[in-house]
Coordinates of C-alpha atoms in Angstrom, one line a residue:
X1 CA -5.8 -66.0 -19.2
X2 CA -7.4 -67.9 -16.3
X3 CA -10.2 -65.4 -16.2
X4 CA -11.0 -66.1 -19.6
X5 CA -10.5 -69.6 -19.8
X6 CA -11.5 -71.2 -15.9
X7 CA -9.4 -74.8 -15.6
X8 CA -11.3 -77.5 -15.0
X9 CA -11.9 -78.2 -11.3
X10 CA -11.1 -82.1 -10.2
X11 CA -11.4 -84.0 -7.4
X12 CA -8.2 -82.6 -5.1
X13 CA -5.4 -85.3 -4.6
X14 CA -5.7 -86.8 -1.0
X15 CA -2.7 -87.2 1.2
X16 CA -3.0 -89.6 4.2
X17 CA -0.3 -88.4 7.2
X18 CA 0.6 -90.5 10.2
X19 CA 3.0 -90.0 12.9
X20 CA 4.5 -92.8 15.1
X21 CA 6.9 -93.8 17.8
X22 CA 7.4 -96.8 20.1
X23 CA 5.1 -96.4 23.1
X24 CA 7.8 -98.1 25.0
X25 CA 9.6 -95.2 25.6
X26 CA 6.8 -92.8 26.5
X27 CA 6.8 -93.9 30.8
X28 CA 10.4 -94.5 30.7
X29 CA 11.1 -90.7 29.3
X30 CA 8.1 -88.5 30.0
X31 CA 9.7 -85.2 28.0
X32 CA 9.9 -87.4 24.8
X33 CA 6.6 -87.6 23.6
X34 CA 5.9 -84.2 23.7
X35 CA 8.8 -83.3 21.9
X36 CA 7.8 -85.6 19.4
X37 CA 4.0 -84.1 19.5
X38 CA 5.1 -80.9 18.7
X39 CA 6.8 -82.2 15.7
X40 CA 4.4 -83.8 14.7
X41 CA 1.7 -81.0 14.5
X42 CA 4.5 -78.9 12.8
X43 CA 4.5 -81.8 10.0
X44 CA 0.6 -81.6 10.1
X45 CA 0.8 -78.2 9.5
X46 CA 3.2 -77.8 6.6
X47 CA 0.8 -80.4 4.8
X48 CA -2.0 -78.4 4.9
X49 CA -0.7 -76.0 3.6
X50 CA 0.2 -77.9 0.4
X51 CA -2.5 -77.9 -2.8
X52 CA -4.1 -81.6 -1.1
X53 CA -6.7 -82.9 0.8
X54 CA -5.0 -84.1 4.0
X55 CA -6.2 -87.2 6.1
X56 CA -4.1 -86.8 9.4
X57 CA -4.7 -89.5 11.5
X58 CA -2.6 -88.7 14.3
X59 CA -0.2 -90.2 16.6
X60 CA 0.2 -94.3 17.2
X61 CA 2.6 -95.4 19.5
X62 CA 1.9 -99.9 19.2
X63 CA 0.7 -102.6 16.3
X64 CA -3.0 -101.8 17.4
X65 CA -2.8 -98.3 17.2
X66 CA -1.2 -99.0 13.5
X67 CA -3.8 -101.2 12.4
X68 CA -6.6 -98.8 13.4
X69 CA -4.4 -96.1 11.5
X70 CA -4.5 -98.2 8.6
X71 CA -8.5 -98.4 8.7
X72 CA -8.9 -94.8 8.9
X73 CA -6.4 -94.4 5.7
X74 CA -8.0 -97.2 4.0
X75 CA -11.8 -95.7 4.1
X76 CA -10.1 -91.9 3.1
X77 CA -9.0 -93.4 -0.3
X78 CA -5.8 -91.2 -0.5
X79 CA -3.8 -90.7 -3.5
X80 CA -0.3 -91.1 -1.3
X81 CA 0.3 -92.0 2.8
X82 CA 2.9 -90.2 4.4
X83 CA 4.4 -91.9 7.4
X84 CA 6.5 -89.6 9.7
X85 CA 9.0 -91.8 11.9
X86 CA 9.5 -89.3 15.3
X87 CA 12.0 -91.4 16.8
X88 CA 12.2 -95.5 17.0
X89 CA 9.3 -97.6 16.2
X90 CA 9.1 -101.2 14.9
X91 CA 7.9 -102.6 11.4
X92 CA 4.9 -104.2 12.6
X93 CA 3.3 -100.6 13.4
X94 CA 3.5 -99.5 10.0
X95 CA 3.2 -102.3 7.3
X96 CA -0.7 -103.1 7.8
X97 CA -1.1 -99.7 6.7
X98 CA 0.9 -100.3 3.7
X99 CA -0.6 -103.3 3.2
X100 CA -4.8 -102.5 4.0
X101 CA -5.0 -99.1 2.7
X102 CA -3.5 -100.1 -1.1
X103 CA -1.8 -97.1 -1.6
X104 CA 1.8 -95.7 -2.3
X105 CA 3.6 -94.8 0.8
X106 CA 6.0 -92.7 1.9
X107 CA 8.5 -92.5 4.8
X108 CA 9.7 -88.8 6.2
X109 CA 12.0 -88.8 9.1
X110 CA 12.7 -85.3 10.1
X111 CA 15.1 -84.8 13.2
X112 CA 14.3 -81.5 15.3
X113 CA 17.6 -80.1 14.0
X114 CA 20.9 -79.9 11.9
X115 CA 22.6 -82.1 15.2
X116 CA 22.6 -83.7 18.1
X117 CA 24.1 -81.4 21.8
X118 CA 26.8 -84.7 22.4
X119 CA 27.4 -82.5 25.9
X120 CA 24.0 -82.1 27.2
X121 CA 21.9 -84.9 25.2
X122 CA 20.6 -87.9 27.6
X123 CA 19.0 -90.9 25.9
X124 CA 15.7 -89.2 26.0
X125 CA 17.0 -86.1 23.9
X126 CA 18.9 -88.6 21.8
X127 CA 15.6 -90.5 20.7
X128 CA 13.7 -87.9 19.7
X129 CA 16.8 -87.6 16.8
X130 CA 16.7 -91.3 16.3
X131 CA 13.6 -91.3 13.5
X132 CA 16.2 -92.2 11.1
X133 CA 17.0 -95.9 12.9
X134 CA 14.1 -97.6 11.7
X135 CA 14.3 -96.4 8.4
X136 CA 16.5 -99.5 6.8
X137 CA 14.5 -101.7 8.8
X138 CA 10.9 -100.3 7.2
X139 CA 12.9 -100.8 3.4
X140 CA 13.4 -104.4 4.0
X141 CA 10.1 -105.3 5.4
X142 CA 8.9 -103.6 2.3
X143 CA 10.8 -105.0 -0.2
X144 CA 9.9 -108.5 1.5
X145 CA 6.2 -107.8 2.0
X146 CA 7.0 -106.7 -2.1
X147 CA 5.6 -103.2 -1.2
X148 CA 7.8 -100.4 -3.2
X149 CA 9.8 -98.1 -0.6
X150 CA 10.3 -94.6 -0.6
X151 CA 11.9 -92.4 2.1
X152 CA 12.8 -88.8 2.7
X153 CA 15.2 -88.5 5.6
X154 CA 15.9 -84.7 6.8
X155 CA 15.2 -82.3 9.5
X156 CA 11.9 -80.3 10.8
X157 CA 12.7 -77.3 8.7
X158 CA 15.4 -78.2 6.2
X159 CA 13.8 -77.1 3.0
X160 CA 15.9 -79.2 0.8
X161 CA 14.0 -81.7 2.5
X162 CA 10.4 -80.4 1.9
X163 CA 11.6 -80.2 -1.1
X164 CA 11.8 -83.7 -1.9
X165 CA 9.0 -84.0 0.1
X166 CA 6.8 -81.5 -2.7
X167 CA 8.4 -83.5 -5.5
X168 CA 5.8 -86.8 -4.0
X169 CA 3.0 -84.7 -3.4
X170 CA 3.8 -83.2 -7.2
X171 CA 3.7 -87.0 -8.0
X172 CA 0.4 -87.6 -6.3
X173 CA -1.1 -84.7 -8.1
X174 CA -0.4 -87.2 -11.2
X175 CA -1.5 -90.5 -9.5
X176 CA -4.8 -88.6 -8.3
X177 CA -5.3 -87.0 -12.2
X178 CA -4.7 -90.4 -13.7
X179 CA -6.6 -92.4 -11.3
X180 CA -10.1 -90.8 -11.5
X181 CA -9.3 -89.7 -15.3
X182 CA -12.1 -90.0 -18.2
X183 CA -10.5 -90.4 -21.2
X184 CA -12.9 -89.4 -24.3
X185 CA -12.1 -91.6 -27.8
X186 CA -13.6 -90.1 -30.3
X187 CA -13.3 -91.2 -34.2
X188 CA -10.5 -93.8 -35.4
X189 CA -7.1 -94.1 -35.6
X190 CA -5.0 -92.4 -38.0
X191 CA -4.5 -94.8 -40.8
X192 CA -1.0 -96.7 -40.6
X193 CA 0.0 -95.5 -37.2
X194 CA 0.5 -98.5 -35.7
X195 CA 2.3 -96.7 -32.6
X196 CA -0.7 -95.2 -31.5
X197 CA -3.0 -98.1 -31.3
X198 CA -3.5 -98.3 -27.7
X199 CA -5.6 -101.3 -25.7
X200 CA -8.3 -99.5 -24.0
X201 CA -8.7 -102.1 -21.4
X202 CA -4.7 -101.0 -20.5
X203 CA -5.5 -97.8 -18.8
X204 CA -8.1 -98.8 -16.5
X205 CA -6.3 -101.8 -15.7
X206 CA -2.7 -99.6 -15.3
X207 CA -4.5 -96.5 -13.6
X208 CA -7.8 -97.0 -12.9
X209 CA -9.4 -94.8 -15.5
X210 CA -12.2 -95.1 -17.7
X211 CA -11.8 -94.5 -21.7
X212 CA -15.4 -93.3 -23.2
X213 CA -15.7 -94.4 -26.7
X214 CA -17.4 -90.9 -29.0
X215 CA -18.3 -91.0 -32.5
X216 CA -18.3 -87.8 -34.6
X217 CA -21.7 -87.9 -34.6
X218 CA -22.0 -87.1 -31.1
X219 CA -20.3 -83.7 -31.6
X220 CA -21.9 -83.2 -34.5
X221 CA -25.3 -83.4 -32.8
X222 CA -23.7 -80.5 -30.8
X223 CA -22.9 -78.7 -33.5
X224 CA -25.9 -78.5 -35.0
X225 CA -27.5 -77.2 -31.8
X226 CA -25.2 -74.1 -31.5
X227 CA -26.4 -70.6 -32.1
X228 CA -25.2 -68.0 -34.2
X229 CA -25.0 -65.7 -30.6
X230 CA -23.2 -68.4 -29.0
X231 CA -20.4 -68.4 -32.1
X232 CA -20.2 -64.8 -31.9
X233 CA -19.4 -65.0 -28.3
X234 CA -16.6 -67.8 -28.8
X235 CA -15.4 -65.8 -32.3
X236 CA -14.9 -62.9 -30.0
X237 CA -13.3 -65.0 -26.8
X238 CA -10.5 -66.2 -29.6
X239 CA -9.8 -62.4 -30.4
X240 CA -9.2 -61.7 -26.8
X241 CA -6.7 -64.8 -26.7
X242 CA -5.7 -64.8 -29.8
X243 CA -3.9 -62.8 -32.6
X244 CA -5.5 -63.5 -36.0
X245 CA -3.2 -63.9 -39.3
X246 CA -4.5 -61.7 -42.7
X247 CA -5.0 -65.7 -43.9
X248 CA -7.9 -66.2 -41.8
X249 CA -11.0 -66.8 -43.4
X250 CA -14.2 -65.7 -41.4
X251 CA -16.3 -68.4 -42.2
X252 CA -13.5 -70.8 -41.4
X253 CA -13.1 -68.9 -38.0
X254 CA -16.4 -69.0 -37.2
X255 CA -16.7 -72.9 -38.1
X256 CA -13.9 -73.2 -35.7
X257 CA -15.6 -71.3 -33.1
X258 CA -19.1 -73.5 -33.5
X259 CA -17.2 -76.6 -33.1
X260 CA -15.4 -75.1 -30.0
X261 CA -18.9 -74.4 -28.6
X262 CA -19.8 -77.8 -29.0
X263 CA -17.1 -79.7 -27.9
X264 CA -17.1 -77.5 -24.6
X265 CA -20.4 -79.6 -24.1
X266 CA -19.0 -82.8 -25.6
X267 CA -16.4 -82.5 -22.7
X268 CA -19.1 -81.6 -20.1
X269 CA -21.8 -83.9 -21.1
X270 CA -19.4 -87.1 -20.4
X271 CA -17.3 -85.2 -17.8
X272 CA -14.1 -86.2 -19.8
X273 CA -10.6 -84.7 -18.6
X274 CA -9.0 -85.6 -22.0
X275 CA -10.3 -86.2 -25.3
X276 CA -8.3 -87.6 -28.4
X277 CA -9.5 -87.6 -32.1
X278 CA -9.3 -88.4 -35.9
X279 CA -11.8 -88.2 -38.6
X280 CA -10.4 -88.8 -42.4
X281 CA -13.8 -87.6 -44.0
X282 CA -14.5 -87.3 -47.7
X283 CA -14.7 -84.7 -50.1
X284 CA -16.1 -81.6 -48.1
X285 CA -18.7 -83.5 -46.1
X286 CA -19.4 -82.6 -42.4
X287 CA -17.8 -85.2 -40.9
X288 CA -14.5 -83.9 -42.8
X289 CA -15.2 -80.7 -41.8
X290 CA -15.8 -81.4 -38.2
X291 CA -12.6 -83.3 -38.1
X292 CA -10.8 -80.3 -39.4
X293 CA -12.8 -77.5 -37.3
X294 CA -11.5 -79.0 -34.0
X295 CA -7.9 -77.0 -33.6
X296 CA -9.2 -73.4 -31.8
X297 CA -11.7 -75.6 -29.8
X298 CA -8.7 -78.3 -29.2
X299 CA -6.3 -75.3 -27.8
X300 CA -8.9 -73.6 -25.5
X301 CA -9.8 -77.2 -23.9
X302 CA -6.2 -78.1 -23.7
X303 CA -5.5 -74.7 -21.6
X304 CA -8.3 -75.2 -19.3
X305 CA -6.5 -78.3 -18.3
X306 CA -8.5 -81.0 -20.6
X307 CA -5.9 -81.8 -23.1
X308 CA -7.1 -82.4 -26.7
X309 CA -4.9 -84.0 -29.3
X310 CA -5.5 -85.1 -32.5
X311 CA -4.7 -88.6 -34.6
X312 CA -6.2 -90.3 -32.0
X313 CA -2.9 -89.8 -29.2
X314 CA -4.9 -91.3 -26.8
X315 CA -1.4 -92.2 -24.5
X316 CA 0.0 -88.6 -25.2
X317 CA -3.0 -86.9 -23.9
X318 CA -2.6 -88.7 -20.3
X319 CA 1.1 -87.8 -20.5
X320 CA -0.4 -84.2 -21.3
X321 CA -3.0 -84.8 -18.0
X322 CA 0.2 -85.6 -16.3
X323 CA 2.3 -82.7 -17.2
X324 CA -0.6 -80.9 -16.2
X325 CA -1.1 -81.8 -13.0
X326 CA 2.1 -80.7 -11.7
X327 CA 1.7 -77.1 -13.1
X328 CA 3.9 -77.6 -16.2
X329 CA 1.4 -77.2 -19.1
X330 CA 1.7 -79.3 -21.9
X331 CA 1.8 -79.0 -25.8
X332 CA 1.2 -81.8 -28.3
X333 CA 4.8 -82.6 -29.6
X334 CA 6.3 -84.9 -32.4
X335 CA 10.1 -83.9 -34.6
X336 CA 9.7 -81.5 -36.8
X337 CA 14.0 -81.1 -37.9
X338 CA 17.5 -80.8 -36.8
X339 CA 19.6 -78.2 -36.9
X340 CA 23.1 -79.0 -37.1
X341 CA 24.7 -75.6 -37.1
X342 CA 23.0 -74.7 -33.4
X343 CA 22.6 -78.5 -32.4
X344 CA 19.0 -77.9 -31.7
X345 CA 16.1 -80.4 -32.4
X346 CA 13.1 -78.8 -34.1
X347 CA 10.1 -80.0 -32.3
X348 CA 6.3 -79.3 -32.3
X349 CA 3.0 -79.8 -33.9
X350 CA 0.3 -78.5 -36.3
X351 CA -2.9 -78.5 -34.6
X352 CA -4.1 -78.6 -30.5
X353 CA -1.5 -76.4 -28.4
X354 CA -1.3 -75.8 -24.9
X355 CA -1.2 -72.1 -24.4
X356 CA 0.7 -72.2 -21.3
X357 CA 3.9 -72.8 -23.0
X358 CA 3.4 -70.2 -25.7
X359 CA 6.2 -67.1 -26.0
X360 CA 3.9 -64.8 -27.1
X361 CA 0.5 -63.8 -28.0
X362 CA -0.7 -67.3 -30.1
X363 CA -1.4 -66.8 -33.6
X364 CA -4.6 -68.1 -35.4
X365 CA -3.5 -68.8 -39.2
X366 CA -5.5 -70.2 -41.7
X367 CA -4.3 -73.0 -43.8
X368 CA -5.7 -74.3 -47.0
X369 CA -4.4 -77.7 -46.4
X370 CA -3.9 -79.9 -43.3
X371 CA -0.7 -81.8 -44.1
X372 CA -1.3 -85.3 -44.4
X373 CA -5.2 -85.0 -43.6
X374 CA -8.6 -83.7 -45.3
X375 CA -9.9 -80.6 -44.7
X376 CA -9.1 -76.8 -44.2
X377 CA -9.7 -74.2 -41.8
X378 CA -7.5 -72.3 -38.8
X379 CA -4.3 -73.7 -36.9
X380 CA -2.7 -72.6 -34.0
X381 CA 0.9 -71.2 -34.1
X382 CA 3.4 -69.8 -31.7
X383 CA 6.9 -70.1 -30.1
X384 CA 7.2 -72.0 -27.2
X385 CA 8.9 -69.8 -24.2
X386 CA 12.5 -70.3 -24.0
X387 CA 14.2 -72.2 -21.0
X388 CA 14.2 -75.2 -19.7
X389 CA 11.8 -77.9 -20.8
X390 CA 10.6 -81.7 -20.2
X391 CA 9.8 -84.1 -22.7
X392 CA 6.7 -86.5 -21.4
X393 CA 5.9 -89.5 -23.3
X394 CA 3.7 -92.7 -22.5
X395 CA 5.7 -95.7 -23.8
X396 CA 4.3 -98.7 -25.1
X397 CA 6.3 -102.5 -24.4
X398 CA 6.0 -105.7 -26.4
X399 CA 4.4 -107.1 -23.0
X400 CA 1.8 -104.6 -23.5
X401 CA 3.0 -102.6 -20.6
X402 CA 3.5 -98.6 -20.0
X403 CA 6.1 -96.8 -19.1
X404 CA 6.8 -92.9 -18.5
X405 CA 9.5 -91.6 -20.9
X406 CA 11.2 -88.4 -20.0
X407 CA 13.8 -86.3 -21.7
X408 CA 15.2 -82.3 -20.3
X409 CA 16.5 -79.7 -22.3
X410 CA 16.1 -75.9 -23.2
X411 CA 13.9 -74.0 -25.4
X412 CA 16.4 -71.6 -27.4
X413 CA 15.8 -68.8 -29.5
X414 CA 16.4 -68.9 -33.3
X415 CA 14.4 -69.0 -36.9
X416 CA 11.2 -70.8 -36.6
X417 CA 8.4 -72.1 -39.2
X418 CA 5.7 -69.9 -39.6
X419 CA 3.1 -72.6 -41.6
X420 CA 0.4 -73.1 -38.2
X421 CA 2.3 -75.3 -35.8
X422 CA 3.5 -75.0 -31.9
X423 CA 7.5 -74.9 -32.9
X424 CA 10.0 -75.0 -30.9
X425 CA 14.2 -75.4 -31.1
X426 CA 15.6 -77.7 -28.3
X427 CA 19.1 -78.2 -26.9
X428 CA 19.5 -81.1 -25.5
X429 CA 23.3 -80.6 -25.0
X430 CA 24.6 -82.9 -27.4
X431 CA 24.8 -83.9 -31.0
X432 CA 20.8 -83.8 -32.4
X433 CA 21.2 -86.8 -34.3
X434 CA 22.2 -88.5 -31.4
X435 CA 19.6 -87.5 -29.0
X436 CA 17.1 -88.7 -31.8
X437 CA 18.5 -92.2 -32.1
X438 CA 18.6 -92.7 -28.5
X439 CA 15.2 -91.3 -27.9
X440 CA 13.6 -92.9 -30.7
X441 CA 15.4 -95.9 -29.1
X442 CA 13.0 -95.7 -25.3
X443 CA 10.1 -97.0 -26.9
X444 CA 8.6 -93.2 -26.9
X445 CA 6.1 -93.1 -29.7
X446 CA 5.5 -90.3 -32.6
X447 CA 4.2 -87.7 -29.9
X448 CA 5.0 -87.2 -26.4
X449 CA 4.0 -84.2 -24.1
X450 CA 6.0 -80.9 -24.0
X451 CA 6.3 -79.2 -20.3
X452 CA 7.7 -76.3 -18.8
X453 CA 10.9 -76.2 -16.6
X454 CA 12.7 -79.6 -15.3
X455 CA 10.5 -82.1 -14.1
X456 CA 12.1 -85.3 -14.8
X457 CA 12.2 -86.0 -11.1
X458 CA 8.5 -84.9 -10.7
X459 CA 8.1 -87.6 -13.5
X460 CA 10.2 -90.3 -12.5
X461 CA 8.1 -90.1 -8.4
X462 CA 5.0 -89.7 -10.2
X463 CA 6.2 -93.5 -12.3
X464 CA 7.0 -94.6 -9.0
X465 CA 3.5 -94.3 -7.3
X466 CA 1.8 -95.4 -10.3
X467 CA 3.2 -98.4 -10.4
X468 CA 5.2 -98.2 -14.1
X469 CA 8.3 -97.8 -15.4
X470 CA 10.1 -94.6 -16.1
X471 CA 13.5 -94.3 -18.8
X472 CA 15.1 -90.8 -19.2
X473 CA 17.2 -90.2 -22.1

């Protein structure tokens, strides 16, 4: 699929990486700082190896050494700093570079192995086990200095601990995605849904990322400057991804392939990574028909990694651009039913899927009616894959902050709706009428984000470095 529909290339997520110890102990035990050398380059190592941009800035062994670390990260603009603690060092080497380089941090401190020698280890051999000391004494400086703490305690090649280690650099694929974000805007909100109404000031000020406000009439513009060998070419793109239903129209298929062509160059004229819409329109006229021409064009964005919802979800498409970034996909999600007999939760949505998550070969179907909108034209449809699946949503609070929302259950097989939507059947291991209240009860929203596999830890570190809450139900 990738070969036919390229993902969007971004900016790659920017790790900073320090390694430190207290120079004190370097003349007293000369074998020591090698040791802890070697470590450290094994640490380098492992990082560049991971999908990021690493800043290593070496070794520091005093304050000054720190402070000129902290420089170095601050000018390299990294999405998270990881500090690896060798053996013993004090606060003061490390918190200016919490402090000057206003990013997340985190500590690693990775022994050389599983245990200590008690028979042959002197205090030299001892310290180069002893990274762990200083950890409680970093947290409190932290919390005091009101700097959020994170740690990941281990040894050199315990995978468990890399592990936790990829979980933050997971997270920092999200901080990095919704830091430099463009959010397009395009049309107005979906009359009556007052959950949706979203402050556009709130994400810049939240995440740092800019909201561009569209009107139809700049994709219709675009539309208008399309050519009949350019909708061919995107007709027969949807036939290689795509199976169509008999209730296809082909003037409805190609309207939906023109307005795919020209929302491609909506999306690349303002460099957006997301785009949300709604249009109402009137009896037939183009706006209407733009409006309802966007699903095919929606879905091949949305796999390339530029989500595109519709009814205006501005918040669900960066929980979609979240989801994303950490590999999981993403489909545009809302309640569809329960099912009491198999304690399954019908979820999905008509319109913009993410193709990633599908079971099968999607389905273009042609509908005569959008349900609870104008227009006609083709939808989307398929299964989502079964197994295990993450719920994403971005919550709204009375104080006007946001919040990350998560839920985890599995996608099961069973009967689905066949009428153009992304469906699905979740088991969320309990009663469905329960897991509805109490979801309905986090302050979620009408859509939210659904993701591949369990990634409510992913979720929850990703909250963490951005600075916002995070609830699981």
């Amino acid at each position: 699929m990738t070969d036919l529909l390229p993902v969007k290339q971004r900016r790659r997520t920017r790790i900073g990486l320090v390694a430190g110890g207290l120079g004190t102990y370097w003349p007293q035990f000369p074998d020591l700082l090698p040791q802890l050398q070697e470590s450290a380059r094994y640490v380098s190592q492992r990082f560049q190896d991971m999908d990021a941009e690493v800043t290593d800035v070496g070794f520091i062994s005093d304050a000054q050494e720190g402070a000129a670390a902290a420089e170095k990260l601050r000018v390299a603009d990294c999405d998270l700093i990881v500090l690896f603690l060798t053996t013993y060092l004090t606060a003061s080497m490390v918190l200016p570079i919490a402090q000057r380089a206003n990013t997340p941090v985190l500590v690693i401190d990775l022994q050389p192995t599983e245990k200590m020698d008690h028979a042959s280890f002197d205090t030299g051999a001892w310290l180069a086990y002893c990274g762990q000391c200083p950890v409680p004494e970093m947290g409190n400086t932290f919390r005091r200095a009101g700097i959020p703490f994170r740690s990941v305690s281990g040894w050199l090649r315990q995978e468990s601990a890399w592990q936790r280690i990829g979980q933050w650099i997971r997270a920092a694929h999200v901080r990095a995605a919704l830091r430099h974000a463009r959010h397009g805007l395009m049309g107005h909100l979906y009359p009556g849904m007052l959950d949706v109404s979203t402050d556009l000031t709130l994400l810049p000020a939240t995440f740092g990322s800019h909201v561009e406000v569209l009107e139809f009439d700049d994709l219709r513009q675009r539309v208008e400057q399309v050519t009949e060998a350019e909708t061919k070419q995107r007709m027969d793109l949807a036939r290689e991804i795509f199976t169509l239903d008999d209730t296809v129209q082909e003037e409805d298929f190609a309207w939906g392939a023109t307005v795919s062509v020209a929302l491609d160059r909506l999306v690349d004229d303002f460099a957006l990574d997301s785009l949300a819409y709604y249009h109402r329109g009137l009896d037939g006229e183009q706006h209407e028909r733009l409006g309802a021409g966007m699903i095919l064009g929606a879905s091949l964005l949305t796999a390339r990694g530029i989500p595109a919802t519709g009814e205006y979800e501005l918040r669900t498409t960066v929980a979609q651009l979240a989801t994303q970034a950490v590999g999981a996909g993403g489909s545009f999600c809302e309640l569809q039913a329960l099912n009491f007999t198999d304690n399954v939760v019908e979820m999905g949505h008509d319109g913009p899927a993410h193709l990633a998550v599908s079971a099968r070969d999607p389905l273009l179907r042609g509908l005569g009616v959008y349900h609870g909108k104008r227009g006609w034209g083709v939808s989307v449809e398929f299964d989502v894959r079964p197994g295990p699946v993450t719920l994403l949503g971005l919550g709204q609070d009375r104080d006007g902050s946001l919040s990350f929302i998560a839920a985890e259950g599995t996608v099961v097989p069973g009967p689905l709706l066949a009428i153009g939507n992304t469906t699905s059947r979740v088991d969320f291991g309990r009663d469905p009428g329960e897991w509805v209240d109490e979801w309905s009860a986090s302050g979620v929203g009408h859509h939210w984000s659904l993701s591949l596999d369990h990634r409510a830890a992913d979720y929850r570190a990703a909250a963490s470095l951005l600075g916002i809450d995070f609830r699981q139900v």
